[in-house]
């Protein structure tokens, strides 16, 4: 079975897919290969390329690596055309995965995509691209299946794995004890993202904002989790450049602990904003890409927001500082306001947390069985279902 995940959040989803396949087909030998990270490899997945090579942020930034990305895609297509797997599943990374899925599908292979492209935010024409590329789309958000009603595509709302996972999250008190943080001090978590390009764009700004917050109250503790060893070294270099090693505590692979321990989270736009919402932590969102990417994205956008909580709420509940508006002083000011407001933002988002409730693992098992067998899963949320996958 072939799968491709393009970044750390997709790697986590991929590991859940592998566990669902094993639960759905007990006793059967499964060979799983493609592109994945540590979480998928821990489940026995064979990654043919380092996942980090696919993790590029923005529209223009991938151009510098375009020859490499195209070569990878050609090699994967040739490999799976010569020895077809039972199916191909793209996990997020739509720009890479959908083009490959389309070619494989033309050759008769069943294809699917887990995580809809953000057609609700920008480039809405991708709805038709998805329908041409895959037989089945597994959606994480309840508002996504109806967006595809106009095309012949099986869609299934499987829920988001974070929902059930975070219901079992430890308490703030227990995490602070684990990290050796006093229960009474204010804590601000700084999350610059899981991609190297995100950390390069946002890391220094978040560090500077954190230092401003500490300058106003020296009791405040700053936590900066790094997604992996490479990001840890990148963050360490940024702290060294700004002589902030003694003010910001670096953590490796503990972003959830950092968020749970925090009173306020300052973070890059992405899946982490959903996690902060489900953990009921006030947040301010930072977003910056190359100017050329921003110019194109602004023209193609169909929503005013970049943060998932705001898209769900259809209102600016969470402060967003985008592109030129993103400065250390602006970030520090928004975080200061949130520290003073307490749980006001959390209370405003609670109805949208309730709308997300669906057990991902329970829904994923039948969806994967349907993909393997070639029969479409029943959606029940408005998307077209019942068509053959292959």
Short mmCIF file of C-alpha atoms in Angstrom, two decimals:
data_model
loop_
_atom_site.label_atom_id
_atom_site.label_comp_id
_atom_site.label_asym_id
_atom_site.label_seq_id
_atom_site.Cartn_x
_atom_site.Cartn_y
_atom_site.Cartn_z
CA UNK A 1 0.00 0.00 0.00
CA UNK A 2 1.39 3.38 -0.99
CA UNK A 3 1.11 6.56 1.07
CA UNK A 4 2.72 9.99 1.07
CA UNK A 5 2.73 12.44 3.97
CA UNK A 6 4.41 15.79 3.43
CA UNK A 7 4.94 17.18 6.94
CA UNK A 8 4.77 16.30 10.64
CA UNK A 9 0.99 16.68 11.03
CA UNK A 10 0.48 14.38 8.02
CA UNK A 11 3.00 11.95 9.48
CA UNK A 12 0.87 11.68 12.64
CA UNK A 13 -2.26 11.12 10.54
CA UNK A 14 -0.41 8.48 8.52
CA UNK A 15 0.51 6.57 11.67
CA UNK A 16 -3.19 6.49 12.61
CA UNK A 17 -4.05 5.21 9.13
CA UNK A 18 -1.54 2.38 9.51
CA UNK A 19 -3.00 1.38 12.87
CA UNK A 20 -6.52 1.49 11.40
CA UNK A 21 -5.45 -0.77 8.51
CA UNK A 22 -3.92 -3.30 10.91
CA UNK A 23 -7.07 -3.27 13.06
CA UNK A 24 -9.30 -3.62 10.00
CA UNK A 25 -7.24 -6.46 8.50
CA UNK A 26 -5.90 -8.45 11.48
CA UNK A 27 -3.49 -11.24 10.68
CA UNK A 28 -2.75 -9.98 7.17
CA UNK A 29 0.75 -8.98 6.12
CA UNK A 30 0.83 -5.31 5.09
CA UNK A 31 3.69 -3.71 3.15
CA UNK A 32 3.47 0.06 3.48
CA UNK A 33 5.77 2.39 1.58
CA UNK A 34 6.07 5.89 0.16
CA UNK A 35 7.06 9.05 2.02
CA UNK A 36 6.56 9.46 5.75
CA UNK A 37 8.23 10.55 8.95
CA UNK A 38 9.14 9.14 12.32
CA UNK A 39 5.57 8.41 13.45
CA UNK A 40 4.79 6.35 10.34
CA UNK A 41 8.16 4.60 10.42
CA UNK A 42 7.49 3.60 14.03
CA UNK A 43 4.45 1.71 12.69
CA UNK A 44 6.57 -0.23 10.20
CA UNK A 45 6.28 2.16 7.25
CA UNK A 46 9.15 2.24 4.73
CA UNK A 47 9.90 5.81 3.67
CA UNK A 48 11.59 5.99 0.28
CA UNK A 49 12.61 9.65 0.75
CA UNK A 50 13.07 11.94 3.77
CA UNK A 51 9.71 13.55 4.47
CA UNK A 52 11.40 16.89 5.16
CA UNK A 53 12.10 17.26 1.42
CA UNK A 54 8.37 17.81 0.82
CA UNK A 55 7.80 20.28 3.66
CA UNK A 56 7.98 23.65 1.91
CA UNK A 57 5.83 26.66 2.84
CA UNK A 58 4.23 29.18 0.48
CA UNK A 59 3.65 29.37 -3.27
CA UNK A 60 7.00 30.53 -4.62
CA UNK A 61 9.31 28.83 -2.12
CA UNK A 62 8.90 25.33 -3.67
CA UNK A 63 10.25 26.66 -6.98
CA UNK A 64 13.81 26.45 -5.65
CA UNK A 65 13.32 22.74 -5.08
CA UNK A 66 11.11 22.09 -8.09
CA UNK A 67 13.58 19.88 -10.00
CA UNK A 68 14.04 17.65 -6.95
CA UNK A 69 10.29 17.46 -6.26
CA UNK A 70 9.50 16.60 -9.87
CA UNK A 71 12.20 13.93 -9.90
CA UNK A 72 10.78 12.37 -6.72
CA UNK A 73 7.29 12.35 -8.20
CA UNK A 74 8.49 10.76 -11.46
CA UNK A 75 10.38 8.06 -9.59
CA UNK A 76 7.41 7.24 -7.38
CA UNK A 77 5.09 7.09 -10.40
CA UNK A 78 7.42 4.72 -12.23
CA UNK A 79 7.83 2.54 -9.16
CA UNK A 80 4.11 2.18 -8.50
CA UNK A 81 3.19 1.86 -12.16
CA UNK A 82 5.62 -1.02 -12.54
CA UNK A 83 4.48 -2.72 -9.30
CA UNK A 84 1.00 -1.36 -8.49
CA UNK A 85 0.07 -1.23 -4.78
CA UNK A 86 -3.43 -2.00 -3.52
CA UNK A 87 -4.13 1.74 -3.41
CA UNK A 88 -2.47 5.14 -3.15
CA UNK A 89 -3.33 7.49 -0.30
CA UNK A 90 -2.11 11.07 -0.28
CA UNK A 91 -2.06 12.62 3.18
CA UNK A 92 -2.32 16.40 2.95
CA UNK A 93 0.49 17.90 0.73
CA UNK A 94 -2.07 18.33 -2.10
CA UNK A 95 0.21 20.09 -4.59
CA UNK A 96 2.52 17.08 -4.62
CA UNK A 97 0.02 14.29 -4.00
CA UNK A 98 -2.87 15.17 -6.30
CA UNK A 99 -0.75 15.36 -9.45
CA UNK A 100 0.77 11.96 -8.66
CA UNK A 101 -2.65 10.52 -7.76
CA UNK A 102 -4.12 11.74 -11.06
CA UNK A 103 -1.47 9.91 -13.10
CA UNK A 104 -1.78 6.75 -11.04
CA UNK A 105 -5.56 6.83 -11.30
CA UNK A 106 -5.38 7.08 -15.08
CA UNK A 107 -3.37 3.86 -14.96
CA UNK A 108 -6.18 2.10 -13.07
CA UNK A 109 -4.96 2.45 -9.49
CA UNK A 110 -7.46 3.34 -6.76
CA UNK A 111 -6.51 6.68 -5.22
CA UNK A 112 -7.66 8.69 -2.24
CA UNK A 113 -6.74 11.83 -0.35
CA UNK A 114 -6.85 12.25 3.41
CA UNK A 115 -7.25 15.95 4.27
CA UNK A 116 -9.04 18.19 1.82
CA UNK A 117 -7.04 21.00 0.27
CA UNK A 118 -8.07 24.29 1.82
CA UNK A 119 -10.56 25.04 -0.95
CA UNK A 120 -12.67 26.88 1.64
CA UNK A 121 -9.85 29.38 2.09
CA UNK A 122 -8.36 29.93 -1.37
CA UNK A 123 -8.01 28.45 -4.87
CA UNK A 124 -11.56 27.10 -4.83
CA UNK A 125 -11.10 25.76 -8.35
CA UNK A 126 -9.08 22.93 -6.81
CA UNK A 127 -12.41 21.20 -6.09
CA UNK A 128 -12.37 20.00 -9.71
CA UNK A 129 -8.68 19.07 -9.49
CA UNK A 130 -9.43 16.85 -6.50
CA UNK A 131 -12.34 15.18 -8.29
CA UNK A 132 -10.13 14.39 -11.32
CA UNK A 133 -7.33 13.05 -9.15
CA UNK A 134 -8.90 10.77 -6.56
CA UNK A 135 -11.79 8.38 -6.14
CA UNK A 136 -12.36 9.22 -2.51
CA UNK A 137 -11.73 12.19 -0.20
CA UNK A 138 -11.54 11.79 3.58
CA UNK A 139 -12.32 15.11 5.28
CA UNK A 140 -11.31 16.28 8.73
CA UNK A 141 -13.87 19.08 9.06
CA UNK A 142 -17.68 18.84 8.97
CA UNK A 143 -18.10 21.77 6.59
CA UNK A 144 -15.91 20.21 3.86
CA UNK A 145 -18.01 17.40 2.24
CA UNK A 146 -20.79 19.76 1.07
CA UNK A 147 -18.19 21.85 -0.78
CA UNK A 148 -17.76 18.93 -3.21
CA UNK A 149 -21.47 18.36 -3.93
CA UNK A 150 -21.11 19.77 -7.44
CA UNK A 151 -18.57 17.12 -8.52
CA UNK A 152 -18.68 13.32 -8.80
CA UNK A 153 -16.54 12.49 -5.80
CA UNK A 154 -17.06 10.29 -2.75
CA UNK A 155 -16.49 12.37 0.39
CA UNK A 156 -16.45 11.19 3.99
CA UNK A 157 -16.20 13.27 7.15
CA UNK A 158 -13.96 11.14 9.35
CA UNK A 159 -13.44 13.75 12.03
CA UNK A 160 -10.13 15.03 13.31
CA UNK A 161 -7.90 12.75 15.40
CA UNK A 162 -7.04 15.58 17.73
CA UNK A 163 -10.61 15.74 19.06
CA UNK A 164 -10.62 12.40 20.89
CA UNK A 165 -6.90 12.56 21.57
CA UNK A 166 -7.06 15.87 23.38
CA UNK A 167 -10.03 14.84 25.48
CA UNK A 168 -7.50 12.64 27.27
CA UNK A 169 -4.87 15.38 27.53
CA UNK A 170 -3.16 15.85 30.91
CA UNK A 171 -3.99 18.84 33.08
CA UNK A 172 -2.05 22.07 33.12
CA UNK A 173 -0.99 21.33 36.70
CA UNK A 174 0.47 17.91 35.86
CA UNK A 175 2.34 19.19 32.79
CA UNK A 176 3.80 22.08 34.73
CA UNK A 177 4.98 19.68 37.41
CA UNK A 178 6.61 17.51 34.72
CA UNK A 179 8.37 20.53 33.24
CA UNK A 180 9.32 21.93 36.64
CA UNK A 181 7.29 25.12 36.21
CA UNK A 182 5.69 26.90 39.15
CA UNK A 183 1.89 26.69 39.06
CA UNK A 184 1.48 30.41 39.69
CA UNK A 185 3.79 31.96 37.09
CA UNK A 186 2.47 33.15 33.71
CA UNK A 187 3.65 30.97 30.82
CA UNK A 188 3.70 31.90 27.13
CA UNK A 189 4.30 29.20 24.51
CA UNK A 190 6.02 30.23 21.28
CA UNK A 191 5.39 27.80 18.40
CA UNK A 192 7.15 28.85 15.17
CA UNK A 193 5.92 25.87 13.11
CA UNK A 194 7.18 22.44 12.11
CA UNK A 195 8.74 23.37 8.74
CA UNK A 196 12.17 24.84 8.31
CA UNK A 197 10.74 27.61 6.15
CA UNK A 198 8.21 28.53 8.85
CA UNK A 199 10.86 28.74 11.55
CA UNK A 200 13.01 30.89 9.25
CA UNK A 201 10.11 33.28 8.60
CA UNK A 202 8.60 33.41 12.09
CA UNK A 203 11.10 32.22 14.67
CA UNK A 204 12.96 35.46 15.32
CA UNK A 205 9.75 37.48 15.48
CA UNK A 206 8.26 35.13 18.09
CA UNK A 207 11.46 35.21 20.15
CA UNK A 208 11.55 39.01 20.12
CA UNK A 209 7.87 39.22 21.08
CA UNK A 210 8.47 36.81 23.95
CA UNK A 211 11.34 38.90 25.23
CA UNK A 212 9.11 41.99 25.19
CA UNK A 213 6.55 40.14 27.29
CA UNK A 214 9.24 39.14 29.78
CA UNK A 215 10.52 42.71 29.92
CA UNK A 216 7.06 43.75 31.16
CA UNK A 217 6.91 40.95 33.75
CA UNK A 218 10.07 39.02 34.56
CA UNK A 219 8.03 36.22 36.19
CA UNK A 220 6.78 35.13 32.78
CA UNK A 221 8.29 31.97 31.38
CA UNK A 222 8.74 31.40 27.66
CA UNK A 223 8.60 27.92 26.14
CA UNK A 224 9.62 27.26 22.52
CA UNK A 225 9.04 23.65 21.38
CA UNK A 226 10.84 22.37 18.28
CA UNK A 227 9.15 19.76 16.09
CA UNK A 228 12.33 17.65 15.68
CA UNK A 229 16.08 17.71 16.05
CA UNK A 230 16.62 19.85 12.94
CA UNK A 231 14.12 22.47 14.08
CA UNK A 232 15.70 22.39 17.55
CA UNK A 233 19.07 23.31 16.09
CA UNK A 234 17.46 26.00 13.95
CA UNK A 235 15.73 27.54 16.98
CA UNK A 236 18.92 27.28 19.02
CA UNK A 237 20.77 29.28 16.37
CA UNK A 238 18.08 31.97 16.41
CA UNK A 239 18.29 32.25 20.20
CA UNK A 240 22.06 32.48 20.00
CA UNK A 241 21.93 35.26 17.41
CA UNK A 242 19.64 37.33 19.65
CA UNK A 243 21.43 36.36 22.90
CA UNK A 244 18.16 35.01 24.27
CA UNK A 245 19.31 31.55 25.39
CA UNK A 246 18.67 32.43 29.03
CA UNK A 247 15.18 33.81 28.40
CA UNK A 248 13.54 31.15 26.22
CA UNK A 249 13.39 27.49 27.20
CA UNK A 250 13.73 25.17 24.21
CA UNK A 251 11.86 21.88 24.15
CA UNK A 252 12.22 19.08 21.61
CA UNK A 253 8.99 17.46 20.37
CA UNK A 254 6.88 18.76 23.27
CA UNK A 255 4.62 21.26 21.55
CA UNK A 256 1.52 19.85 23.23
CA UNK A 257 3.10 20.05 26.67
CA UNK A 258 4.09 23.64 25.93
CA UNK A 259 0.53 24.54 24.93
CA UNK A 260 -1.04 22.78 27.92
CA UNK A 261 1.36 24.50 30.32
CA UNK A 262 0.75 27.91 28.75
CA UNK A 263 -1.62 30.70 29.66
CA UNK A 264 -1.32 32.08 26.11
CA UNK A 265 0.01 30.49 22.92
CA UNK A 266 1.71 32.49 20.16
CA UNK A 267 1.92 30.26 17.11
CA UNK A 268 2.24 29.79 13.38
CA UNK A 269 -0.95 29.31 11.39
CA UNK A 270 -1.71 25.64 10.78
CA UNK A 271 -2.91 22.52 12.56
CA UNK A 272 -1.48 23.81 15.85
CA UNK A 273 -4.22 26.46 15.94
CA UNK A 274 -6.84 23.71 15.98
CA UNK A 275 -4.92 21.95 18.75
CA UNK A 276 -4.79 25.13 20.82
CA UNK A 277 -8.55 25.59 20.32
CA UNK A 278 -9.31 22.02 21.40
CA UNK A 279 -6.98 22.40 24.41
CA UNK A 280 -8.88 25.60 25.25
CA UNK A 281 -5.85 27.86 25.25
CA UNK A 282 -6.05 31.52 24.17
CA UNK A 283 -3.89 32.13 21.12
CA UNK A 284 -2.57 34.72 18.72
CA UNK A 285 -1.65 33.55 15.22
CA UNK A 286 1.37 34.60 13.16
CA UNK A 287 1.70 34.07 9.41
CA UNK A 288 4.33 35.21 6.94
CA UNK A 289 5.53 33.88 3.59
CA UNK A 290 7.63 35.32 0.77
CA UNK A 291 6.17 38.52 -0.69
CA UNK A 292 5.54 36.95 -4.09
CA UNK A 293 3.66 34.06 -2.46
CA UNK A 294 1.61 36.50 -0.40
CA UNK A 295 0.67 38.56 -3.45
CA UNK A 296 -0.62 35.47 -5.28
CA UNK A 297 -2.38 34.02 -2.23
CA UNK A 298 -4.15 37.31 -1.52
CA UNK A 299 -5.62 37.33 -5.02
CA UNK A 300 -6.79 33.72 -4.81
CA UNK A 301 -8.20 33.84 -1.26
CA UNK A 302 -11.92 33.17 -0.66
CA UNK A 303 -11.85 33.82 3.10
CA UNK A 304 -10.60 36.69 5.22
CA UNK A 305 -8.94 34.36 7.73
CA UNK A 306 -5.94 32.01 7.88
CA UNK A 307 -6.48 30.46 11.34
CA UNK A 308 -8.71 27.38 11.48
CA UNK A 309 -10.64 28.57 14.57
CA UNK A 310 -11.61 31.77 12.75
CA UNK A 311 -12.58 29.84 9.62
CA UNK A 312 -14.79 27.57 11.73
CA UNK A 313 -16.29 30.55 13.56
CA UNK A 314 -16.52 32.72 10.42
CA UNK A 315 -15.36 35.63 12.57
CA UNK A 316 -12.05 37.00 13.92
CA UNK A 317 -12.23 35.39 17.36
CA UNK A 318 -8.47 34.71 17.30
CA UNK A 319 -6.10 37.62 16.56
CA UNK A 320 -4.19 37.11 13.30
CA UNK A 321 -1.05 39.03 12.45
CA UNK A 322 -0.27 38.49 8.79
CA UNK A 323 2.68 39.42 6.63
CA UNK A 324 3.68 43.10 7.13
CA UNK A 325 1.36 43.42 10.15
CA UNK A 326 3.44 40.75 11.89
CA UNK A 327 5.95 42.51 14.13
CA UNK A 328 7.31 41.58 17.56
CA UNK A 329 5.59 44.55 19.21
CA UNK A 330 2.22 43.70 17.62
CA UNK A 331 2.52 40.07 18.71
CA UNK A 332 3.48 41.07 22.23
CA UNK A 333 0.54 43.48 22.45
CA UNK A 334 -2.00 40.85 21.37
CA UNK A 335 -0.54 38.33 23.81
CA UNK A 336 -0.66 40.93 26.58
CA UNK A 337 -4.37 41.51 25.87
CA UNK A 338 -5.06 37.77 26.01
CA UNK A 339 -3.21 37.43 29.30
CA UNK A 340 -5.46 40.14 30.73
CA UNK A 341 -8.69 38.70 29.26
CA UNK A 342 -8.36 35.20 30.69
CA UNK A 343 -10.79 32.68 29.11
CA UNK A 344 -12.88 35.07 26.97
CA UNK A 345 -11.53 33.69 23.67
CA UNK A 346 -11.90 30.09 24.89
CA UNK A 347 -15.58 30.61 25.76
CA UNK A 348 -16.27 32.18 22.35
CA UNK A 349 -14.83 29.11 20.57
CA UNK A 350 -16.61 26.40 22.58
CA UNK A 351 -19.57 25.95 20.16
CA UNK A 352 -17.12 25.24 17.33
CA UNK A 353 -15.22 22.73 19.44
CA UNK A 354 -18.54 20.87 19.91
CA UNK A 355 -19.16 20.85 16.13
CA UNK A 356 -15.88 18.98 15.60
CA UNK A 357 -16.85 15.95 17.66
CA UNK A 358 -16.49 12.68 15.72
CA UNK A 359 -14.20 9.78 16.57
CA UNK A 360 -11.50 9.74 13.90
CA UNK A 361 -10.28 6.19 14.52
CA UNK A 362 -13.81 4.74 14.54
CA UNK A 363 -14.66 6.44 11.23
CA UNK A 364 -11.28 5.77 9.62
CA UNK A 365 -11.42 1.95 9.83
CA UNK A 366 -14.47 1.47 7.54
CA UNK A 367 -13.21 4.21 5.22
CA UNK A 368 -9.89 2.41 4.75
CA UNK A 369 -11.60 -0.96 4.30
CA UNK A 370 -13.76 0.62 1.60
CA UNK A 371 -10.68 1.96 -0.15
CA UNK A 372 -8.94 -1.41 -0.10
CA UNK A 373 -12.03 -3.30 -1.28
CA UNK A 374 -12.93 -0.73 -3.92
CA UNK A 375 -16.32 0.24 -2.50
CA UNK A 376 -17.01 3.76 -1.34
CA UNK A 377 -17.76 4.57 2.28
CA UNK A 378 -21.12 6.08 3.19
CA UNK A 379 -20.72 9.69 4.09
CA UNK A 380 -23.83 10.88 5.84
CA UNK A 381 -22.78 14.54 5.88
CA UNK A 382 -23.85 15.74 2.47
CA UNK A 383 -21.07 14.52 0.20
CA UNK A 384 -21.66 12.16 -2.68
CA UNK A 385 -21.06 8.55 -1.68
CA UNK A 386 -21.67 5.10 -3.11
CA UNK A 387 -19.53 5.27 -6.26
CA UNK A 388 -16.90 2.66 -7.03
CA UNK A 389 -13.33 3.65 -6.17
CA UNK A 390 -11.59 1.77 -8.92
#
